[in-house]
């Protein structure tokens, strides 16, 4: 099909910059009176009228003379009630929006350059995740590696801590063929540079070598040094931050990477419900057409192994509700994911505002997983205040977690029986949740 030549008729006072933009797209005819406008030959794709020239009579005559041609009124403030078939477009606003967008992209691109300089040298870098990597952190790591134009030989993605157990995460790693390494603290000094993704140095406690980069969306915890720091608590996912980086630097996004990032944003924001902001939605919309949705469905429907259904059933039996908090004691588990799964379930119970699931992992640690409805106190802040002195604790506004060595629990409550722990957790949360509201949101 032959491409149609676009012709634009401008009536009135328009900026030459704007006319220049349109002349790149077709023929521009610019007149300063209605008479001249009516004397043109041929048809136009669209007629633009300066708002000061606008009147119902003028648009009436133009419509009669050029039937089927859209009329667009521009310049100045939007019209109260444009007549039917006449539209208003504020070009100056479009242009300033466009410039603001480009400015944001350019700023982000400069950040990417800075980040690339930090990791330009050094043969082997480490992208370190938290101890129990989730889809957002794994996707973030893949994105950082692509952004730095490194591969699995020159940028290792690793974590301390145990094998990954949550079925969806296992499926993600298998189906996207992600090479994730289990490391020990003493191995970290073998790397030339370290970037933390979806986590901050304070999470690891002492023993962590100096890190070069921190990219995270959890609130800033403690103080630490890093050559490159991007900690944005307003974003719902680390994948969102890195998607912006990839877009601004026009880095190629493979189908595999897009699928990972999409899944990361989806899980960290619970399908754009929890803690999602417009950036998350924009990143999601951008990634959606690039991702392999068939693969994503296979990752998401990863099921609970049959042997564990019994544990889930038993866990649910030991639940109670106090002060609109759903508590569930999951008991002893070898796979941590059962605990957050129970917390996710609990928050769906009618009239519940908080859900607290806890259990003992590997006979050594008490894991507490917390969810809330989102419009109450921040879950992350609450668990930090409760447990920061005896374990590691943190999270988001509506989802948080604490990991406490059993020895510390025994020290805090005098004993370590299930009943004692149940009473301790119930009392702590009931008191913390019902206490006077915190100052800011
Ligand atoms: Mn995250």
Short mmCIF file of C-alpha atoms and ligand atoms in Angstrom, two decimals:
data_model
loop_
_atom_site.label_atom_id
_atom_site.label_comp_id
_atom_site.label_asym_id
_atom_site.label_seq_id
_atom_site.Cartn_x
_atom_site.Cartn_y
_atom_site.Cartn_z
CA UNK A 1 0.00 0.00 0.00
CA UNK A 2 1.33 3.38 -0.95
CA UNK A 3 1.98 5.66 1.97
CA UNK A 4 -0.44 8.56 1.98
CA UNK A 5 1.08 12.02 2.05
CA UNK A 6 -0.03 13.82 5.15
CA UNK A 7 -0.97 17.48 4.76
CA UNK A 8 -1.40 19.82 7.69
CA UNK A 9 -3.16 23.17 7.60
CA UNK A 10 -2.24 25.53 10.42
CA UNK A 11 -4.37 28.64 10.98
CA UNK A 12 -3.07 31.40 13.25
CA UNK A 13 -0.03 31.98 15.34
CA UNK A 14 2.04 28.82 15.84
CA UNK A 15 5.57 28.36 17.01
CA UNK A 16 7.99 27.61 14.20
CA UNK A 17 9.42 24.77 16.32
CA UNK A 18 6.06 23.03 16.24
CA UNK A 19 5.66 23.62 12.50
CA UNK A 20 9.14 22.16 12.04
CA UNK A 21 8.13 18.98 13.87
CA UNK A 22 5.07 18.56 11.67
CA UNK A 23 7.00 19.27 8.47
CA UNK A 24 9.03 16.14 9.23
CA UNK A 25 5.82 14.14 9.00
CA UNK A 26 4.21 15.71 5.96
CA UNK A 27 3.42 18.91 4.11
CA UNK A 28 2.70 21.95 6.28
CA UNK A 29 0.66 24.91 5.06
CA UNK A 30 0.51 27.82 7.43
CA UNK A 31 -1.99 30.67 6.94
CA UNK A 32 -3.09 33.58 9.05
CA UNK A 33 -6.73 34.04 8.11
CA UNK A 34 -9.88 32.05 7.46
CA UNK A 35 -10.01 33.45 3.94
CA UNK A 36 -6.59 32.05 3.10
CA UNK A 37 -7.56 28.77 4.70
CA UNK A 38 -10.61 28.45 2.46
CA UNK A 39 -8.56 29.24 -0.66
CA UNK A 40 -6.36 26.13 -0.38
CA UNK A 41 -6.67 23.34 -2.86
CA UNK A 42 -6.77 19.66 -2.02
CA UNK A 43 -7.52 17.96 1.24
CA UNK A 44 -5.82 17.99 4.62
CA UNK A 45 -5.17 15.24 7.12
CA UNK A 46 -5.89 17.61 9.96
CA UNK A 47 -6.49 21.33 10.46
CA UNK A 48 -4.92 23.05 13.47
CA UNK A 49 -6.47 26.26 14.66
CA UNK A 50 -4.81 28.70 17.02
CA UNK A 51 -7.19 29.15 19.93
CA UNK A 52 -7.36 32.93 19.45
CA UNK A 53 -8.76 32.35 15.96
CA UNK A 54 -11.34 29.95 17.19
CA UNK A 55 -15.06 30.72 16.93
CA UNK A 56 -18.05 28.47 16.27
CA UNK A 57 -18.67 30.30 12.97
CA UNK A 58 -15.11 29.78 11.79
CA UNK A 59 -15.13 26.09 12.61
CA UNK A 60 -18.57 25.84 10.95
CA UNK A 61 -17.23 27.27 7.69
CA UNK A 62 -14.11 25.11 7.81
CA UNK A 63 -16.16 21.96 8.42
CA UNK A 64 -18.40 22.80 5.46
CA UNK A 65 -15.43 23.49 3.20
CA UNK A 66 -13.28 20.56 4.34
CA UNK A 67 -15.76 17.87 5.35
CA UNK A 68 -14.27 14.79 7.05
CA UNK A 69 -11.20 16.73 8.19
CA UNK A 70 -10.55 16.70 11.93
CA UNK A 71 -10.22 20.11 13.54
CA UNK A 72 -7.81 20.54 16.40
CA UNK A 73 -7.69 23.71 18.44
CA UNK A 74 -4.44 24.41 20.21
CA UNK A 75 -2.42 26.97 22.13
CA UNK A 76 -3.52 28.45 25.43
CA UNK A 77 -5.54 26.77 28.10
CA UNK A 78 -7.99 23.95 27.37
CA UNK A 79 -11.44 25.05 26.19
CA UNK A 80 -14.39 24.65 28.49
CA UNK A 81 -16.74 23.08 25.98
CA UNK A 82 -15.36 22.50 22.50
CA UNK A 83 -18.13 21.90 19.91
CA UNK A 84 -18.55 18.31 18.81
CA UNK A 85 -15.90 17.08 16.36
CA UNK A 86 -13.48 19.79 17.48
CA UNK A 87 -10.73 18.60 19.79
CA UNK A 88 -8.38 20.55 21.95
CA UNK A 89 -4.69 19.68 22.21
CA UNK A 90 -2.24 21.77 24.19
CA UNK A 91 0.90 21.31 22.11
CA UNK A 92 3.05 23.34 24.43
CA UNK A 93 2.09 20.95 27.22
CA UNK A 94 2.78 17.90 25.05
CA UNK A 95 6.19 19.30 24.28
CA UNK A 96 7.06 20.08 27.87
CA UNK A 97 5.88 16.61 28.94
CA UNK A 98 8.02 15.09 26.23
CA UNK A 99 11.02 17.13 27.31
CA UNK A 100 10.48 16.19 30.95
CA UNK A 101 10.35 12.53 29.94
CA UNK A 102 13.57 12.81 27.93
CA UNK A 103 15.19 14.63 30.82
CA UNK A 104 14.29 11.78 33.17
CA UNK A 105 15.66 9.22 30.72
CA UNK A 106 18.87 11.19 30.25
CA UNK A 107 19.30 11.44 34.01
CA UNK A 108 18.79 7.70 34.39
CA UNK A 109 21.23 7.07 31.57
CA UNK A 110 23.86 9.09 33.42
CA UNK A 111 23.28 6.91 36.46
CA UNK A 112 23.76 3.82 34.32
CA UNK A 113 27.06 5.23 33.06
CA UNK A 114 28.15 5.81 36.63
CA UNK A 115 27.21 2.25 37.55
CA UNK A 116 29.08 0.87 34.55
CA UNK A 117 32.20 2.81 35.55
CA UNK A 118 32.09 1.29 39.03
CA UNK A 119 32.16 -2.22 37.56
CA UNK A 120 34.22 -1.50 34.45
CA UNK A 121 37.37 -3.14 35.75
CA UNK A 122 37.86 -6.37 37.52
CA UNK A 123 37.55 -9.75 35.94
CA UNK A 124 35.06 -11.36 38.23
CA UNK A 125 32.25 -9.56 39.95
CA UNK A 126 29.64 -10.90 42.35
CA UNK A 127 25.98 -9.99 42.30
CA UNK A 128 24.92 -10.93 45.79
CA UNK A 129 21.29 -11.49 46.78
CA UNK A 130 19.67 -12.00 50.16
CA UNK A 131 19.87 -15.43 51.75
CA UNK A 132 16.56 -16.61 50.35
CA UNK A 133 16.48 -15.17 46.84
CA UNK A 134 13.00 -14.39 45.50
CA UNK A 135 11.99 -13.73 41.88
CA UNK A 136 12.47 -9.97 42.18
CA UNK A 137 16.05 -10.32 43.38
CA UNK A 138 16.93 -12.97 40.79
CA UNK A 139 15.44 -10.93 37.95
CA UNK A 140 17.23 -7.83 39.24
CA UNK A 141 20.53 -9.71 39.16
CA UNK A 142 19.98 -10.86 35.58
CA UNK A 143 19.11 -7.30 34.59
CA UNK A 144 22.22 -5.89 36.24
CA UNK A 145 24.36 -8.44 34.45
CA UNK A 146 22.82 -7.47 31.09
CA UNK A 147 23.22 -3.80 31.89
CA UNK A 148 26.92 -4.27 32.62
CA UNK A 149 27.29 -6.42 29.49
CA UNK A 150 28.69 -9.25 31.56
CA UNK A 151 27.98 -12.98 31.40
CA UNK A 152 27.87 -15.88 33.81
CA UNK A 153 31.65 -16.20 33.79
CA UNK A 154 32.34 -12.55 34.55
CA UNK A 155 29.41 -11.85 36.87
CA UNK A 156 28.42 -14.58 39.30
CA UNK A 157 24.95 -14.39 40.82
CA UNK A 158 25.07 -15.83 44.30
CA UNK A 159 23.58 -15.97 47.75
CA UNK A 160 24.58 -17.14 51.18
CA UNK A 161 22.18 -19.45 52.91
CA UNK A 162 20.39 -22.54 51.85
CA UNK A 163 18.95 -24.14 48.79
CA UNK A 164 15.89 -22.41 47.40
CA UNK A 165 12.66 -24.16 48.39
CA UNK A 166 9.62 -22.19 47.32
CA UNK A 167 8.22 -24.15 44.35
CA UNK A 168 7.66 -21.06 42.17
CA UNK A 169 11.22 -19.91 42.72
CA UNK A 170 12.62 -23.34 41.95
CA UNK A 171 10.52 -23.40 38.76
CA UNK A 172 11.74 -19.93 37.78
CA UNK A 173 15.37 -20.94 38.18
CA UNK A 174 14.88 -24.18 36.26
CA UNK A 175 12.72 -22.88 33.44
CA UNK A 176 14.76 -19.73 32.85
CA UNK A 177 18.02 -21.65 33.32
CA UNK A 178 19.39 -19.28 35.88
CA UNK A 179 22.79 -20.07 37.32
CA UNK A 180 22.56 -19.21 40.98
CA UNK A 181 25.44 -20.14 43.26
CA UNK A 182 25.33 -20.96 46.94
CA UNK A 183 28.28 -19.24 48.55
CA UNK A 184 29.86 -18.96 51.93
CA UNK A 185 30.86 -15.68 53.51
CA UNK A 186 34.56 -16.50 53.27
CA UNK A 187 34.32 -16.87 49.47
CA UNK A 188 33.15 -13.28 49.01
CA UNK A 189 36.63 -11.80 49.15
CA UNK A 190 37.59 -13.74 46.01
CA UNK A 191 35.65 -11.27 43.86
CA UNK A 192 36.95 -8.04 42.35
CA UNK A 193 33.73 -6.17 42.97
CA UNK A 194 30.41 -6.82 44.68
CA UNK A 195 26.95 -5.50 43.88
CA UNK A 196 24.03 -6.12 46.22
CA UNK A 197 20.65 -6.42 44.56
CA UNK A 198 17.32 -6.27 46.45
CA UNK A 199 19.19 -6.19 49.75
CA UNK A 200 21.48 -3.89 51.75
CA UNK A 201 24.78 -4.53 53.57
CA UNK A 202 23.20 -4.24 57.04
CA UNK A 203 21.19 -7.40 56.29
CA UNK A 204 24.37 -9.48 56.34
CA UNK A 205 25.84 -8.19 59.56
CA UNK A 206 29.59 -8.11 60.15
CA UNK A 207 31.86 -10.20 57.95
CA UNK A 208 30.63 -8.78 54.67
CA UNK A 209 33.50 -7.32 52.63
CA UNK A 210 33.07 -3.73 51.37
CA UNK A 211 30.50 -3.59 48.58
CA UNK A 212 30.65 -1.35 45.52
CA UNK A 213 27.00 -1.16 44.58
CA UNK A 214 23.63 -1.36 46.32
CA UNK A 215 20.39 -1.41 44.29
CA UNK A 216 17.32 -2.00 46.41
CA UNK A 217 13.75 -0.96 47.07
CA UNK A 218 13.59 -1.75 50.76
CA UNK A 219 13.77 1.27 53.06
CA UNK A 220 17.31 2.38 53.84
CA UNK A 221 18.53 0.40 56.83
CA UNK A 222 21.47 1.61 58.89
CA UNK A 223 24.38 3.48 57.39
CA UNK A 224 27.00 2.06 55.09
CA UNK A 225 29.33 3.05 52.31
CA UNK A 226 28.94 2.09 48.67
CA UNK A 227 30.32 3.71 45.53
CA UNK A 228 26.98 3.41 43.80
CA UNK A 229 23.77 3.47 45.79
CA UNK A 230 20.23 3.35 44.41
CA UNK A 231 17.84 2.71 47.27
CA UNK A 232 14.29 3.63 46.30
CA UNK A 233 11.71 2.60 48.84
CA UNK A 234 8.92 4.13 46.76
CA UNK A 235 9.30 1.45 44.09
CA UNK A 236 7.40 -1.81 44.48
CA UNK A 237 10.24 -3.94 43.11
CA UNK A 238 13.97 -3.86 42.42
CA UNK A 239 13.03 -5.16 38.96
CA UNK A 240 11.25 -1.85 38.35
CA UNK A 241 14.40 0.15 39.09
CA UNK A 242 16.45 -2.05 36.76
CA UNK A 243 13.83 -2.03 34.01
CA UNK A 244 14.13 1.76 34.02
CA UNK A 245 17.91 1.43 33.72
CA UNK A 246 17.63 -1.00 30.84
CA UNK A 247 15.18 1.25 29.00
CA UNK A 248 17.13 4.45 29.52
CA UNK A 249 20.36 2.86 28.31
CA UNK A 250 18.59 1.08 25.45
CA UNK A 251 20.02 -2.24 26.53
CA UNK A 252 18.67 -5.26 24.67
CA UNK A 253 16.11 -7.09 26.77
CA UNK A 254 15.91 -10.77 25.89
CA UNK A 255 12.68 -12.71 26.22
CA UNK A 256 14.17 -14.56 29.18
CA UNK A 257 15.13 -11.35 30.96
CA UNK A 258 11.74 -9.73 30.27
CA UNK A 259 9.97 -12.82 31.63
CA UNK A 260 12.09 -12.77 34.78
CA UNK A 261 11.55 -9.05 35.39
CA UNK A 262 7.83 -9.29 34.76
CA UNK A 263 7.59 -12.13 37.25
CA UNK A 264 9.72 -10.18 39.73
CA UNK A 265 7.42 -7.17 39.60
CA UNK A 266 4.36 -9.37 39.72
CA UNK A 267 5.38 -11.28 42.82
CA UNK A 268 6.82 -8.35 44.77
CA UNK A 269 3.73 -6.23 44.19
CA UNK A 270 1.26 -9.18 44.32
CA UNK A 271 0.07 -8.50 40.77
CA UNK A 272 0.41 -4.74 41.19
CA UNK A 273 -1.69 -4.60 44.35
CA UNK A 274 0.77 -4.38 47.15
CA UNK A 275 3.07 -1.35 47.27
CA UNK A 276 2.83 -0.80 43.52
CA UNK A 277 3.37 2.72 42.20
CA UNK A 278 3.02 4.16 38.66
CA UNK A 279 6.62 3.20 37.85
CA UNK A 280 5.87 -0.45 38.58
CA UNK A 281 2.83 -0.31 36.35
CA UNK A 282 4.81 1.38 33.58
CA UNK A 283 7.63 -1.16 33.79
CA UNK A 284 5.10 -3.98 33.82
CA UNK A 285 3.32 -2.63 30.74
CA UNK A 286 6.63 -2.20 28.96
CA UNK A 287 7.84 -5.74 29.72
CA UNK A 288 4.56 -7.52 29.06
CA UNK A 289 4.85 -7.73 25.24
CA UNK A 290 8.53 -8.77 25.51
CA UNK A 291 7.99 -11.66 27.92
CA UNK A 292 7.21 -15.31 27.26
CA UNK A 293 3.79 -15.60 28.86
CA UNK A 294 3.56 -19.35 28.32
CA UNK A 295 6.71 -19.82 30.35
CA UNK A 296 5.45 -17.44 32.99
CA UNK A 297 2.30 -19.51 33.40
CA UNK A 298 4.40 -22.64 33.86
CA UNK A 299 6.46 -20.92 36.55
CA UNK A 300 3.39 -19.66 38.35
CA UNK A 301 1.53 -22.91 38.45
CA UNK A 302 4.44 -24.73 40.09
CA UNK A 303 2.66 -26.78 42.69
CA UNK A 304 3.24 -27.75 46.23
CA UNK A 305 4.81 -31.23 46.34
CA UNK A 306 2.16 -33.77 47.48
CA UNK A 307 4.24 -34.72 50.52
CA UNK A 308 3.84 -31.20 51.86
CA UNK A 309 0.08 -30.94 51.61
CA UNK A 310 -0.14 -32.69 54.93
CA UNK A 311 2.15 -30.14 56.60
CA UNK A 312 0.04 -27.30 55.22
CA UNK A 313 -3.13 -28.93 56.55
CA UNK A 314 -1.60 -29.55 59.96
CA UNK A 315 -0.26 -26.03 60.10
CA UNK A 316 -3.61 -24.50 59.39
CA UNK A 317 -5.20 -26.48 62.20
CA UNK A 318 -3.09 -24.57 64.73
CA UNK A 319 -4.41 -21.06 64.18
CA UNK A 320 -6.12 -18.41 66.27
CA UNK A 321 -7.36 -14.85 65.84
CA UNK A 322 -6.72 -12.10 68.36
CA UNK A 323 -7.29 -8.34 67.87
CA UNK A 324 -8.00 -8.90 64.16
CA UNK A 325 -4.65 -10.65 63.78
CA UNK A 326 -4.62 -14.11 62.24
CA UNK A 327 -1.92 -16.23 63.84
CA UNK A 328 -0.77 -19.61 62.60
CA UNK A 329 1.89 -21.83 64.10
CA UNK A 330 3.38 -23.81 61.23
CA UNK A 331 5.57 -25.82 63.60
CA UNK A 332 8.83 -27.40 62.50
CA UNK A 333 9.56 -27.23 58.77
CA UNK A 334 12.50 -28.04 56.48
CA UNK A 335 11.23 -25.80 53.72
CA UNK A 336 10.82 -22.18 54.61
CA UNK A 337 8.25 -21.25 51.98
CA UNK A 338 5.46 -22.98 53.94
CA UNK A 339 5.57 -20.13 56.44
CA UNK A 340 5.02 -17.17 54.05
CA UNK A 341 2.46 -19.29 52.21
CA UNK A 342 0.45 -19.57 55.42
CA UNK A 343 0.81 -15.84 56.07
CA UNK A 344 -0.52 -15.15 52.55
CA UNK A 345 -3.45 -17.39 53.28
CA UNK A 346 -4.19 -15.75 56.63
CA UNK A 347 -4.54 -12.23 55.24
CA UNK A 348 -7.43 -13.44 53.08
CA UNK A 349 -9.53 -14.30 56.12
CA UNK A 350 -12.53 -12.00 56.55
CA UNK A 351 -12.08 -9.04 58.93
CA UNK A 352 -8.43 -9.80 59.49
CA UNK A 353 -6.02 -6.85 59.21
CA UNK A 354 -2.79 -8.68 60.03
CA UNK A 355 -1.57 -12.17 59.44
CA UNK A 356 1.38 -13.65 61.33
CA UNK A 357 2.71 -17.10 60.47
CA UNK A 358 5.69 -18.58 62.24
CA UNK A 359 7.60 -21.80 62.41
CA UNK A 360 10.93 -23.33 63.23
CA UNK A 361 13.27 -23.95 60.33
CA UNK A 362 15.97 -26.62 60.55
CA UNK A 363 15.51 -26.75 64.35
CA UNK A 364 17.69 -23.64 64.61
CA UNK A 365 15.72 -20.55 63.63
CA UNK A 366 12.32 -19.08 64.31
CA UNK A 367 10.91 -17.59 61.11
CA UNK A 368 8.08 -15.10 61.38
CA UNK A 369 6.25 -14.03 58.26
CA UNK A 370 3.92 -11.03 58.46
CA UNK A 371 1.28 -9.64 56.11
CA UNK A 372 -1.20 -6.81 56.53
CA UNK A 373 -3.93 -5.19 54.51
CA UNK A 374 -1.75 -2.25 53.51
CA UNK A 375 -3.54 0.69 55.16
CA UNK A 376 -2.32 -0.02 58.68
CA UNK A 377 1.14 0.37 60.24
CA UNK A 378 4.12 -0.62 58.13
CA UNK A 379 4.83 -4.31 58.58
CA UNK A 380 8.52 -3.87 57.76
CA UNK A 381 9.01 -1.19 60.38
CA UNK A 382 7.02 -3.09 62.96
CA UNK A 383 9.07 -6.30 62.73
CA UNK A 384 12.30 -4.30 62.69
CA UNK A 385 11.34 -2.57 65.91
CA UNK A 386 10.29 -5.84 67.51
CA UNK A 387 13.18 -8.06 66.47
CA UNK A 388 16.15 -6.02 65.27
CA UNK A 389 18.10 -6.67 68.44
CA UNK A 390 17.76 -10.45 68.39
CA UNK A 391 17.61 -11.36 64.70
CA UNK A 392 17.34 -10.03 61.19
CA UNK A 393 14.03 -8.40 60.39
CA UNK A 394 12.58 -6.13 57.76
CA UNK A 395 10.38 -5.83 54.72
CA UNK A 396 7.79 -3.66 53.11
CA UNK A 397 4.72 -1.78 54.17
CA UNK A 398 2.48 -4.84 53.86
CA UNK A 399 4.84 -7.81 53.94
CA UNK A 400 7.73 -8.50 56.26
CA UNK A 401 9.77 -11.23 57.81
CA UNK A 402 11.97 -11.90 60.80
CA UNK A 403 14.57 -14.61 61.26
CA UNK A 404 15.63 -15.21 64.84
CA UNK A 405 18.09 -17.85 66.11
CA UNK A 406 16.28 -20.16 68.52
CA UNK A 407 18.97 -19.56 71.11
CA UNK A 408 18.03 -15.87 71.14
CA UNK A 409 14.34 -16.75 71.44
CA UNK A 410 15.08 -18.92 74.45
CA UNK A 411 17.10 -16.14 75.99
CA UNK A 412 14.27 -13.64 75.42
CA UNK A 413 11.47 -15.78 76.86
CA UNK A 414 13.27 -18.18 79.16
CA UNK A 415 12.25 -21.32 77.26
CA UNK A 416 11.71 -22.62 73.77
CA UNK A 417 8.58 -24.74 73.89
CA UNK A 418 5.98 -24.30 71.14
CA UNK A 419 3.44 -23.04 73.68
CA UNK A 420 5.86 -20.47 75.08
CA UNK A 421 6.71 -19.23 71.57
CA UNK A 422 3.01 -19.02 70.64
CA UNK A 423 2.24 -16.90 73.67
CA UNK A 424 5.29 -14.69 73.13
CA UNK A 425 4.50 -14.00 69.45
CA UNK A 426 0.79 -13.42 70.17
CA UNK A 427 1.52 -10.93 72.95
CA UNK A 428 4.22 -9.07 71.01
CA UNK A 429 2.09 -8.55 67.90
CA UNK A 430 -1.17 -7.82 69.71
CA UNK A 431 0.60 -5.10 71.68
CA UNK A 432 2.54 -3.66 68.72
CA UNK A 433 -0.44 -3.60 66.37
CA UNK A 434 -2.84 -1.99 68.84
CA UNK A 435 -0.36 0.60 70.14
CA UNK A 436 -0.83 4.24 69.13
CA UNK A 437 -0.39 4.75 65.38
CA UNK A 438 3.01 5.73 64.05
CA UNK A 439 3.61 9.32 63.06
CA UNK A 440 4.04 9.16 59.32
CA UNK A 441 2.93 6.80 56.60
MN1 LIG B 1 12.17 -7.07 46.05
#
